[in-house]
Amino acid sequence: MQGSGRECAMFERSQLNKGTLEGCILKIISRQPSYGYAIAAALRQAGFADVNEGTLYPLLLRLERKGLLRAEYRASPSGPSRKYYSLTGEGTQYLTEFEQAWRLTASAVEAILQEK
C-alpha cells in the first residue's frame, strides 16, 4: 500500500470502526430509545470522532431493515418530529452476542499487544 503512514493508519482505523459501530449503536439505543443526532453525539463523545450523520443514518437504516431496530416518529420540543429508534427482541439478542464477541476479541488483542 502506498502513501504516508498516517494515511494507512487512518484507513486501518476506519476499517476497524466499521465492524464495531453497529454494536456500539445498539448499545447506545439499549440504554434508552434515541434519535440519530443524539446517537451521533454519543458516538463522538465516546471517541468515534469521524462519525457523522452521513455515516450513521445508513447504518441505522440497515439495522432497521435487519429487524434489530424499530423506529417511530415522536414530537420534538424544538422543531419537527424526530425518528426514535429502540431495540427489537432480535436487536437485544444481537447486542448480547456482539458484547460477548467483542470481549473475547479485545482480550485476545490485548494479550498479544502486551506480550514482550
N, CA, C and O atoms as CSV, one atom per row, in Angstrom:
chain,resi,resn,atom,element,x,y,z
A,1,MET,N,N,0.841,-1.173,0.000
A,1,MET,CA,C,0.000,0.000,0.000
A,1,MET,C,C,0.883,1.232,0.000
A,1,MET,O,O,1.810,1.339,0.803
A,2,GLN,N,N,0.596,2.166,-0.906
A,2,GLN,CA,C,1.405,3.359,-0.993
A,2,GLN,C,C,0.776,4.464,-0.169
A,2,GLN,O,O,-0.387,4.372,0.223
A,3,GLY,N,N,1.555,5.522,0.096
A,3,GLY,CA,C,1.061,6.653,0.862
A,3,GLY,C,C,1.785,6.749,2.176
A,3,GLY,O,O,2.575,5.880,2.544
A,4,SER,N,N,1.503,7.809,2.866
A,4,SER,CA,C,2.162,8.028,4.153
A,4,SER,C,C,1.630,7.062,5.194
A,4,SER,O,O,0.551,6.490,5.044
A,5,GLY,N,N,2.399,6.893,6.239
A,5,GLY,CA,C,1.971,6.036,7.338
A,5,GLY,C,C,0.687,6.530,7.967
A,5,GLY,O,O,-0.128,5.733,8.433
A,6,ARG,N,N,0.499,7.851,7.984
A,6,ARG,CA,C,-0.717,8.422,8.563
A,6,ARG,C,C,-1.952,8.001,7.765
A,6,ARG,O,O,-2.980,7.664,8.352
A,7,GLU,N,N,-1.861,8.018,6.438
A,7,GLU,CA,C,-2.983,7.593,5.614
A,7,GLU,C,C,-3.318,6.123,5.876
A,7,GLU,O,O,-4.486,5.749,5.979
A,8,CYS,N,N,-2.295,5.315,5.981
A,8,CYS,CA,C,-2.504,3.891,6.233
A,8,CYS,C,C,-3.192,3.702,7.584
A,8,CYS,O,O,-4.133,2.917,7.697
A,9,ALA,N,N,-2.725,4.419,8.608
A,9,ALA,CA,C,-3.322,4.295,9.937
A,9,ALA,C,C,-4.785,4.731,9.912
A,9,ALA,O,O,-5.625,4.109,10.563
A,10,MET,N,N,-5.096,5.778,9.180
A,10,MET,CA,C,-6.470,6.242,9.101
A,10,MET,C,C,-7.338,5.196,8.408
A,10,MET,O,O,-8.465,4.944,8.836
A,11,PHE,N,N,-6.829,4.594,7.357
A,11,PHE,CA,C,-7.583,3.566,6.640
A,11,PHE,C,C,-7.857,2.382,7.553
A,11,PHE,O,O,-8.980,1.884,7.629
A,12,GLU,N,N,-6.829,1.947,8.234
A,12,GLU,CA,C,-6.990,0.789,9.112
A,12,GLU,C,C,-8.002,1.077,10.216
A,12,GLU,O,O,-8.830,0.224,10.536
A,13,ARG,N,N,-7.941,2.258,10.794
A,13,ARG,CA,C,-8.879,2.579,11.865
A,13,ARG,C,C,-10.305,2.611,11.336
A,13,ARG,O,O,-11.228,2.144,12.003
A,14,SER,N,N,-10.485,3.160,10.138
A,14,SER,CA,C,-11.842,3.207,9.599
A,14,SER,C,C,-12.368,1.796,9.350
A,14,SER,O,O,-13.555,1.538,9.551
A,15,GLN,N,N,-11.508,0.887,8.919
A,15,GLN,CA,C,-11.932,-0.494,8.714
A,15,GLN,C,C,-12.283,-1.155,10.050
A,15,GLN,O,O,-13.255,-1.906,10.134
A,16,LEU,N,N,-11.509,-0.880,11.077
A,16,LEU,CA,C,-11.787,-1.416,12.402
A,16,LEU,C,C,-13.103,-0.859,12.933
A,16,LEU,O,O,-13.922,-1.602,13.474
A,17,ASN,N,N,-13.308,0.459,12.778
A,17,ASN,CA,C,-14.539,1.085,13.253
A,17,ASN,C,C,-15.773,0.512,12.571
A,17,ASN,O,O,-16.815,0.347,13.206
A,18,LYS,N,N,-15.663,0.210,11.283
A,18,LYS,CA,C,-16.797,-0.308,10.528
A,18,LYS,C,C,-17.386,-1.535,11.204
A,18,LYS,O,O,-18.606,-1.686,11.270
A,19,GLY,N,N,-16.547,-2.389,11.694
A,19,GLY,CA,C,-17.011,-3.624,12.303
A,19,GLY,C,C,-17.569,-3.472,13.705
A,19,GLY,O,O,-18.208,-4.392,14.216
A,20,THR,N,N,-17.343,-2.336,14.332
A,20,THR,CA,C,-17.789,-2.161,15.708
A,20,THR,C,C,-18.928,-1.163,15.874
A,20,THR,O,O,-19.607,-1.163,16.901
A,21,LEU,N,N,-19.143,-0.319,14.882
A,21,LEU,CA,C,-20.159,0.721,15.019
A,21,LEU,C,C,-21.557,0.167,15.248
A,21,LEU,O,O,-22.301,0.695,16.075
A,22,GLU,N,N,-21.922,-0.879,14.536
A,22,GLU,CA,C,-23.267,-1.429,14.716
A,22,GLU,C,C,-23.517,-1.825,16.168
A,22,GLU,O,O,-24.554,-1.487,16.740
A,23,GLY,N,N,-22.573,-2.533,16.754
A,23,GLY,CA,C,-22.728,-2.947,18.155
A,23,GLY,C,C,-22.786,-1.762,19.095
A,23,GLY,O,O,-23.566,-1.760,20.047
A,24,CYS,N,N,-21.966,-0.751,18.835
A,24,CYS,CA,C,-21.968,0.438,19.687
A,24,CYS,C,C,-23.277,1.209,19.559
A,24,CYS,O,O,-23.798,1.718,20.551
A,25,ILE,N,N,-23.807,1.294,18.346
A,25,ILE,CA,C,-25.094,1.957,18.134
A,25,ILE,C,C,-26.189,1.219,18.900
A,25,ILE,O,O,-27.012,1.845,19.568
A,26,LEU,N,N,-26.200,-0.092,18.805
A,26,LEU,CA,C,-27.206,-0.867,19.531
A,26,LEU,C,C,-27.081,-0.674,21.037
A,26,LEU,O,O,-28.094,-0.598,21.734
A,27,LYS,N,N,-25.870,-0.595,21.544
A,27,LYS,CA,C,-25.676,-0.403,22.984
A,27,LYS,C,C,-26.211,0.953,23.428
A,27,LYS,O,O,-26.873,1.052,24.461
A,28,ILE,N,N,-25.930,1.993,22.655
A,28,ILE,CA,C,-26.436,3.329,22.987
A,28,ILE,C,C,-27.964,3.315,23.022
A,28,ILE,O,O,-28.573,3.849,23.949
A,29,ILE,N,N,-28.570,2.710,22.021
A,29,ILE,CA,C,-30.035,2.665,21.951
A,29,ILE,C,C,-30.617,1.775,23.040
A,29,ILE,O,O,-31.736,2.014,23.494
A,30,SER,N,N,-29.878,0.749,23.468
A,30,SER,CA,C,-30.392,-0.144,24.513
A,30,SER,C,C,-30.577,0.589,25.843
A,30,SER,O,O,-31.404,0.190,26.664
A,31,ARG,N,N,-29.819,1.645,26.053
A,31,ARG,CA,C,-29.928,2.415,27.303
A,31,ARG,C,C,-31.224,3.202,27.351
A,31,ARG,O,O,-31.846,3.331,28.405
A,32,GLN,N,N,-31.628,3.731,26.197
A,32,GLN,CA,C,-32.908,4.418,26.059
A,32,GLN,C,C,-33.141,4.700,24.582
A,32,GLN,O,O,-32.188,4.954,23.845
A,33,PRO,N,N,-34.389,4.658,24.140
A,33,PRO,CA,C,-34.654,4.985,22.744
A,33,PRO,C,C,-34.059,6.353,22.410
A,33,PRO,O,O,-34.088,7.270,23.230
A,34,SER,N,N,-33.528,6.476,21.214
A,34,SER,CA,C,-32.833,7.706,20.856
A,34,SER,C,C,-32.998,8.001,19.378
A,34,SER,O,O,-33.457,7.156,18.611
A,35,TYR,N,N,-32.620,9.206,18.987
A,35,TYR,CA,C,-32.717,9.640,17.592
A,35,TYR,C,C,-31.312,9.865,17.046
A,35,TYR,O,O,-30.345,9.950,17.803
A,36,GLY,N,N,-31.214,9.961,15.733
A,36,GLY,CA,C,-29.932,9.973,15.047
A,36,GLY,C,C,-28.918,10.976,15.550
A,36,GLY,O,O,-27.771,10.610,15.807
A,37,TYR,N,N,-29.305,12.231,15.699
A,37,TYR,CA,C,-28.339,13.252,16.109
A,37,TYR,C,C,-27.771,12.926,17.489
A,37,TYR,O,O,-26.571,13.075,17.717
A,38,ALA,N,N,-28.624,12.484,18.407
A,38,ALA,CA,C,-28.164,12.151,19.761
A,38,ALA,C,C,-27.243,10.927,19.748
A,38,ALA,O,O,-26.284,10.862,20.517
A,39,ILE,N,N,-27.535,9.965,18.879
A,39,ILE,CA,C,-26.685,8.778,18.759
A,39,ILE,C,C,-25.319,9.183,18.225
A,39,ILE,O,O,-24.291,8.741,18.737
A,40,ALA,N,N,-25.308,10.028,17.190
A,40,ALA,CA,C,-24.041,10.506,16.623
A,40,ALA,C,C,-23.232,11.252,17.672
A,40,ALA,O,O,-22.018,11.071,17.757
A,41,ALA,N,N,-23.883,12.086,18.468
A,41,ALA,CA,C,-23.191,12.835,19.517
A,41,ALA,C,C,-22.595,11.889,20.558
A,41,ALA,O,O,-21.473,12.105,21.016
A,42,ALA,N,N,-23.331,10.846,20.935
A,42,ALA,CA,C,-22.821,9.872,21.908
A,42,ALA,C,C,-21.607,9.134,21.353
A,42,ALA,O,O,-20.640,8.891,22.075
A,43,LEU,N,N,-21.658,8.782,20.080
A,43,LEU,CA,C,-20.521,8.105,19.455
A,43,LEU,C,C,-19.295,9.015,19.426
A,43,LEU,O,O,-18.189,8.581,19.747
A,44,ARG,N,N,-19.490,10.276,19.041
A,44,ARG,CA,C,-18.365,11.221,19.003
A,44,ARG,C,C,-17.798,11.434,20.401
A,44,ARG,O,O,-16.580,11.478,20.573
A,45,GLN,N,N,-18.657,11.564,21.390
A,45,GLN,CA,C,-18.201,11.762,22.769
A,45,GLN,C,C,-17.387,10.562,23.256
A,45,GLN,O,O,-16.457,10.723,24.046
A,46,ALA,N,N,-17.730,9.374,22.793
A,46,ALA,CA,C,-17.019,8.160,23.202
A,46,ALA,C,C,-15.691,7.990,22.478
A,46,ALA,O,O,-14.881,7.146,22.862
A,47,GLY,N,N,-15.455,8.794,21.422
A,47,GLY,CA,C,-14.176,8.703,20.730
A,47,GLY,C,C,-14.256,8.389,19.252
A,47,GLY,O,O,-13.224,8.336,18.582
A,48,PHE,N,N,-15.447,8.181,18.723
A,48,PHE,CA,C,-15.618,7.956,17.284
A,48,PHE,C,C,-15.750,9.321,16.608
A,48,PHE,O,O,-16.824,9.694,16.135
A,49,ALA,N,N,-14.647,10.052,16.573
A,49,ALA,CA,C,-14.656,11.441,16.113
A,49,ALA,C,C,-15.070,11.585,14.661
A,49,ALA,O,O,-15.616,12.621,14.283
A,50,ASP,N,N,-14.828,10.584,13.846
A,50,ASP,CA,C,-15.116,10.696,12.417
A,50,ASP,C,C,-16.529,10.265,12.043
A,50,ASP,O,O,-16.857,10.216,10.858
A,51,VAL,N,N,-17.370,9.953,13.021
A,51,VAL,CA,C,-18.744,9.546,12.727
A,51,VAL,C,C,-19.606,10.791,12.563
A,51,VAL,O,O,-19.639,11.665,13.429
A,52,ASN,N,N,-20.300,10.851,11.437
A,52,ASN,CA,C,-21.231,11.943,11.209
A,52,ASN,C,C,-22.566,11.348,10.766
A,52,ASN,O,O,-22.712,10.130,10.660
A,53,GLU,N,N,-23.523,12.214,10.513
A,53,GLU,CA,C,-24.843,11.732,10.142
A,53,GLU,C,C,-24.811,10.950,8.826
A,53,GLU,O,O,-25.588,10.014,8.642
A,54,GLY,N,N,-23.915,11.331,7.915
A,54,GLY,CA,C,-23.793,10.627,6.642
A,54,GLY,C,C,-23.322,9.186,6.810
A,54,GLY,O,O,-23.613,8.329,5.975
A,55,THR,N,N,-22.601,8.925,7.885
A,55,THR,CA,C,-22.166,7.566,8.209
A,55,THR,C,C,-23.255,6.842,9.000
A,55,THR,O,O,-23.521,5.660,8.784
A,56,LEU,N,N,-23.869,7.571,9.911
A,56,LEU,CA,C,-24.791,6.960,10.865
A,56,LEU,C,C,-26.123,6.535,10.254
A,56,LEU,O,O,-26.571,5.412,10.482
A,57,TYR,N,N,-26.755,7.403,9.492
A,57,TYR,CA,C,-28.107,7.100,9.020
A,57,TYR,C,C,-28.189,5.849,8.133
A,57,TYR,O,O,-29.150,5.090,8.257
A,58,PRO,N,N,-27.224,5.611,7.250
A,58,PRO,CA,C,-27.274,4.330,6.516
A,58,PRO,C,C,-27.150,3.117,7.442
A,58,PRO,O,O,-27.774,2.085,7.194
A,59,LEU,N,N,-26.350,3.234,8.506
A,59,LEU,CA,C,-26.239,2.128,9.461
A,59,LEU,C,C,-27.558,1.908,10.196
A,59,LEU,O,O,-27.984,0.768,10.381
A,60,LEU,N,N,-28.204,2.997,10.615
A,60,LEU,CA,C,-29.494,2.872,11.299
A,60,LEU,C,C,-30.521,2.217,10.378
A,60,LEU,O,O,-31.284,1.353,10.810
A,61,LEU,N,N,-30.541,2.623,9.127
A,61,LEU,CA,C,-31.472,2.036,8.168
A,61,LEU,C,C,-31.193,0.544,7.987
A,61,LEU,O,O,-32.122,-0.262,7.939
A,62,ARG,N,N,-29.919,0.178,7.887
A,62,ARG,CA,C,-29.557,-1.231,7.734
A,62,ARG,C,C,-29.982,-2.039,8.966
A,62,ARG,O,O,-30.513,-3.141,8.831
A,63,LEU,N,N,-29.750,-1.497,10.160
A,63,LEU,CA,C,-30.140,-2.197,11.387
A,63,LEU,C,C,-31.660,-2.349,11.472
A,63,LEU,O,O,-32.172,-3.366,11.939
A,64,GLU,N,N,-32.359,-1.328,11.015
A,64,GLU,CA,C,-33.820,-1.401,11.000
A,64,GLU,C,C,-34.293,-2.460,10.006
A,64,GLU,O,O,-35.196,-3.238,10.315
A,65,ARG,N,N,-33.698,-2.496,8.829
A,65,ARG,CA,C,-34.083,-3.483,7.812
A,65,ARG,C,C,-33.755,-4.912,8.244
A,65,ARG,O,O,-34.441,-5.857,7.854
A,66,LYS,N,N,-32.699,-5.065,9.053
A,66,LYS,CA,C,-32.334,-6.387,9.561
A,66,LYS,C,C,-33.248,-6.829,10.704
A,66,LYS,O,O,-33.149,-7.961,11.177
A,67,GLY,N,N,-34.134,-5.939,11.145
A,67,GLY,CA,C,-35.059,-6.278,12.221
A,67,GLY,C,C,-34.483,-6.109,13.610
A,67,GLY,O,O,-35.051,-6.607,14.582
A,68,LEU,N,N,-33.356,-5.409,13.719
A,68,LEU,CA,C,-32.718,-5.219,15.021
A,68,LEU,C,C,-33.210,-3.959,15.727
A,68,LEU,O,O,-33.100,-3.837,16.947
A,69,LEU,N,N,-33.753,-3.026,14.949
A,69,LEU,CA,C,-34.295,-1.781,15.491
A,69,LEU,C,C,-35.710,-1.587,14.995
A,69,LEU,O,O,-36.086,-2.067,13.926
A,70,ARG,N,N,-36.493,-0.870,15.794
A,70,ARG,CA,C,-37.781,-0.371,15.326
A,70,ARG,C,C,-37.714,1.147,15.464
A,70,ARG,O,O,-37.010,1.682,16.320
A,71,ALA,N,N,-38.451,1.813,14.615
A,71,ALA,CA,C,-38.417,3.273,14.620
A,71,ALA,C,C,-39.832,3.833,14.715
A,71,ALA,O,O,-40.787,3.259,14.193
A,72,GLU,N,N,-39.935,4.965,15.393
A,72,GLU,CA,C,-41.206,5.667,15.478
A,72,GLU,C,C,-40.924,7.166,15.540
A,72,GLU,O,O,-39.928,7.606,16.115
A,73,TYR,N,N,-41.808,7.924,14.944
A,73,TYR,CA,C,-41.670,9.375,14.990
A,73,TYR,C,C,-42.322,9.897,16.247
A,73,TYR,O,O,-43.429,9.496,16.607
A,74,ARG,N,N,-41.612,10.812,16.918
A,74,ARG,CA,C,-42.125,11.444,18.130
A,74,ARG,C,C,-41.996,12.956,17.976
A,74,ARG,O,O,-41.074,13.456,17.333
A,75,ALA,N,N,-42.926,13.656,18.572
A,75,ALA,CA,C,-42.878,15.114,18.532
A,75,ALA,C,C,-41.609,15.596,19.227
A,75,ALA,O,O,-41.162,15.014,20.215
A,76,SER,N,N,-41.050,16.655,18.698
A,76,SER,CA,C,-39.848,17.249,19.277
A,76,SER,C,C,-40.220,18.590,19.897
A,76,SER,O,O,-41.021,19.333,19.329
A,77,PRO,N,N,-39.646,18.907,21.057
A,77,PRO,CA,C,-39.946,20.204,21.670
A,77,PRO,C,C,-39.336,21.369,20.887
A,77,PRO,O,O,-39.694,22.524,21.119
A,78,SER,N,N,-38.417,21.074,19.964
A,78,SER,CA,C,-37.718,22.151,19.257
A,78,SER,C,C,-37.690,21.926,17.747
A,78,SER,O,O,-36.619,21.902,17.141
A,79,GLY,N,N,-38.871,21.760,17.138
A,79,GLY,CA,C,-38.888,21.603,15.693
A,79,GLY,C,C,-39.705,20.417,15.242
A,79,GLY,O,O,-40.635,19.993,15.927
A,80,PRO,N,N,-39.350,19.876,14.068
A,80,PRO,CA,C,-40.133,18.761,13.512
A,80,PRO,C,C,-39.972,17.480,14.328
A,80,PRO,O,O,-39.082,17.360,15.170
A,81,SER,N,N,-40.858,16.536,14.052
A,81,SER,CA,C,-40.796,15.237,14.727
A,81,SER,C,C,-39.435,14.588,14.483
A,81,SER,O,O,-38.784,14.821,13.465
A,82,ARG,N,N,-39.028,13.764,15.452
A,82,ARG,CA,C,-37.766,13.030,15.351
A,82,ARG,C,C,-38.058,11.541,15.252
A,82,ARG,O,O,-39.022,11.037,15.828
A,83,LYS,N,N,-37.208,10.857,14.516
A,83,LYS,CA,C,-37.326,9.407,14.385
A,83,LYS,C,C,-36.534,8.764,15.511
A,83,LYS,O,O,-35.304,8.818,15.515
A,84,TYR,N,N,-37.224,8.159,16.464
A,84,TYR,CA,C,-36.588,7.494,17.601
A,84,TYR,C,C,-36.445,6.011,17.306
A,84,TYR,O,O,-37.339,5.379,16.742
A,85,TYR,N,N,-35.311,5.478,17.697
A,85,TYR,CA,C,-35.005,4.063,17.498
A,85,TYR,C,C,-34.990,3.347,18.836
A,85,TYR,O,O,-34.527,3.890,19.839
A,86,SER,N,N,-35.502,2.124,18.843
A,86,SER,CA,C,-35.412,1.252,20.017
A,86,SER,C,C,-35.093,-0.154,19.520
A,86,SER,O,O,-35.314,-0.484,18.355
A,87,LEU,N,N,-34.573,-0.969,20.423
A,87,LEU,CA,C,-34.192,-2.334,20.056
A,87,LEU,C,C,-35.412,-3.241,19.977
A,87,LEU,O,O,-36.370,-3.093,20.735
A,88,THR,N,N,-35.351,-4.172,19.050
A,88,THR,CA,C,-36.328,-5.259,18.999
A,88,THR,C,C,-35.766,-6.400,19.845
A,88,THR,O,O,-34.652,-6.303,20.360
A,89,GLY,N,N,-36.522,-7.459,19.986
A,89,GLY,CA,C,-36.004,-8.640,20.677
A,89,GLY,C,C,-34.769,-9.186,19.979
A,89,GLY,O,O,-33.797,-9.576,20.625
A,90,GLU,N,N,-34.817,-9.209,18.647
A,90,GLU,CA,C,-33.650,-9.671,17.880
A,90,GLU,C,C,-32.465,-8.744,18.088
A,90,GLU,O,O,-31.324,-9.202,18.145
A,91,GLY,N,N,-32.722,-7.447,18.202
A,91,GLY,CA,C,-31.648,-6.484,18.441
A,91,GLY,C,C,-30.984,-6.697,19.788
A,91,GLY,O,O,-29.766,-6.571,19.918
A,92,THR,N,N,-31.786,-7.019,20.784
A,92,THR,CA,C,-31.244,-7.299,22.113
A,92,THR,C,C,-30.349,-8.530,22.076
A,92,THR,O,O,-29.268,-8.537,22.665
A,93,GLN,N,N,-30.804,-9.578,21.377
A,93,GLN,CA,C,-30.008,-10.801,21.247
A,93,GLN,C,C,-28.714,-10.527,20.489
A,93,GLN,O,O,-27.650,-11.001,20.889
A,94,TYR,N,N,-28.794,-9.768,19.403
A,94,TYR,CA,C,-27.613,-9.422,18.607
A,94,TYR,C,C,-26.612,-8.650,19.460
A,94,TYR,O,O,-25.408,-8.897,19.392
A,95,LEU,N,N,-27.116,-7.711,20.265
A,95,LEU,CA,C,-26.245,-6.929,21.137
A,95,LEU,C,C,-25.539,-7.821,22.149
A,95,LEU,O,O,-24.345,-7.647,22.395
A,96,THR,N,N,-26.247,-8.760,22.732
A,96,THR,CA,C,-25.634,-9.696,23.682
A,96,THR,C,C,-24.510,-10.479,23.017
A,96,THR,O,O,-23.429,-10.637,23.585
A,97,GLU,N,N,-24.772,-10.963,21.814
A,97,GLU,CA,C,-23.748,-11.717,21.079
A,97,GLU,C,C,-22.567,-10.824,20.692
A,97,GLU,O,O,-21.416,-11.256,20.751
A,98,PHE,N,N,-22.849,-9.587,20.300
A,98,PHE,CA,C,-21.784,-8.640,19.964
A,98,PHE,C,C,-20.889,-8.391,21.184
A,98,PHE,O,O,-19.663,-8.420,21.078
A,99,GLU,N,N,-21.512,-8.146,22.343
A,99,GLU,CA,C,-20.737,-7.875,23.557
A,99,GLU,C,C,-19.829,-9.048,23.908
A,99,GLU,O,O,-18.674,-8.846,24.282
A,100,GLN,N,N,-20.338,-10.263,23.792
A,100,GLN,CA,C,-19.525,-11.444,24.087
A,100,GLN,C,C,-18.363,-11.563,23.100
A,100,GLN,O,O,-17.224,-11.805,23.498
A,101,ALA,N,N,-18.660,-11.392,21.823
A,101,ALA,CA,C,-17.618,-11.494,20.800
A,101,ALA,C,C,-16.585,-10.387,20.970
A,101,ALA,O,O,-15.388,-10.623,20.809
A,102,TRP,N,N,-17.043,-9.178,21.295
A,102,TRP,CA,C,-16.110,-8.060,21.476
A,102,TRP,C,C,-15.163,-8.327,22.648
A,102,TRP,O,O,-13.957,-8.110,22.534
A,103,ARG,N,N,-15.699,-8.790,23.756
A,103,ARG,CA,C,-14.848,-9.048,24.927
A,103,ARG,C,C,-13.790,-10.109,24.625
A,103,ARG,O,O,-12.636,-9.966,25.030
A,104,LEU,N,N,-14.174,-11.161,23.923
A,104,LEU,CA,C,-13.211,-12.203,23.560
A,104,LEU,C,C,-12.141,-11.648,22.618
A,104,LEU,O,O,-10.952,-11.914,22.794
A,105,THR,N,N,-12.568,-10.884,21.629
A,105,THR,CA,C,-11.625,-10.312,20.667
A,105,THR,C,C,-10.708,-9.303,21.343
A,105,THR,O,O,-9.494,-9.338,21.144
A,106,ALA,N,N,-11.277,-8.405,22.140
A,106,ALA,CA,C,-10.470,-7.391,22.820
A,106,ALA,C,C,-9.458,-8.041,23.757
A,106,ALA,O,O,-8.315,-7.593,23.849
A,107,SER,N,N,-9.876,-9.089,24.446
A,107,SER,CA,C,-8.975,-9.802,25.345
A,107,SER,C,C,-7.820,-10.433,24.581
A,107,SER,O,O,-6.671,-10.374,25.020
A,108,ALA,N,N,-8.126,-11.031,23.448
A,108,ALA,CA,C,-7.085,-11.664,22.633
A,108,ALA,C,C,-6.103,-10.632,22.073
A,108,ALA,O,O,-4.890,-10.841,22.082
A,109,VAL,N,N,-6.648,-9.524,21.590
A,109,VAL,CA,C,-5.781,-8.465,21.055
A,109,VAL,C,C,-4.896,-7.897,22.157
A,109,VAL,O,O,-3.696,-7.713,21.956
A,110,GLU,N,N,-5.480,-7.618,23.319
A,110,GLU,CA,C,-4.699,-7.088,24.445
A,110,GLU,C,C,-3.595,-8.058,24.856
A,110,GLU,O,O,-2.478,-7.635,25.154
A,111,ALA,N,N,-3.901,-9.356,24.876
A,111,ALA,CA,C,-2.882,-10.345,25.238
A,111,ALA,C,C,-1.692,-10.288,24.276
A,111,ALA,O,O,-0.537,-10.381,24.691
A,112,ILE,N,N,-1.992,-10.135,23.003
A,112,ILE,CA,C,-0.923,-10.059,22.008
A,112,ILE,C,C,-0.158,-8.747,22.128
A,112,ILE,O,O,1.071,-8.736,22.070
A,113,LEU,N,N,-0.878,-7.648,22.293
A,113,LEU,CA,C,-0.217,-6.344,22.376
A,113,LEU,C,C,0.649,-6.217,23.636
A,113,LEU,O,O,1.643,-5.490,23.633
A,114,GLN,N,N,0.284,-6.907,24.688
A,114,GLN,CA,C,1.037,-6.814,25.942
A,114,GLN,C,C,2.247,-7.733,25.978
A,114,GLN,O,O,3.099,-7.592,26.854
A,115,GLU,N,N,2.339,-8.680,25.036
A,115,GLU,CA,C,3.483,-9.580,25.012
A,115,GLU,C,C,4.759,-8.794,24.767
A,115,GLU,O,O,4.774,-7.826,24.007
A,116,LYS,N,N,5.810,-9.217,25.412
A,116,LYS,CA,C,7.109,-8.527,25.242
A,116,LYS,C,C,8.033,-9.399,24.450
A,116,LYS,O,O,9.174,-9.014,24.192
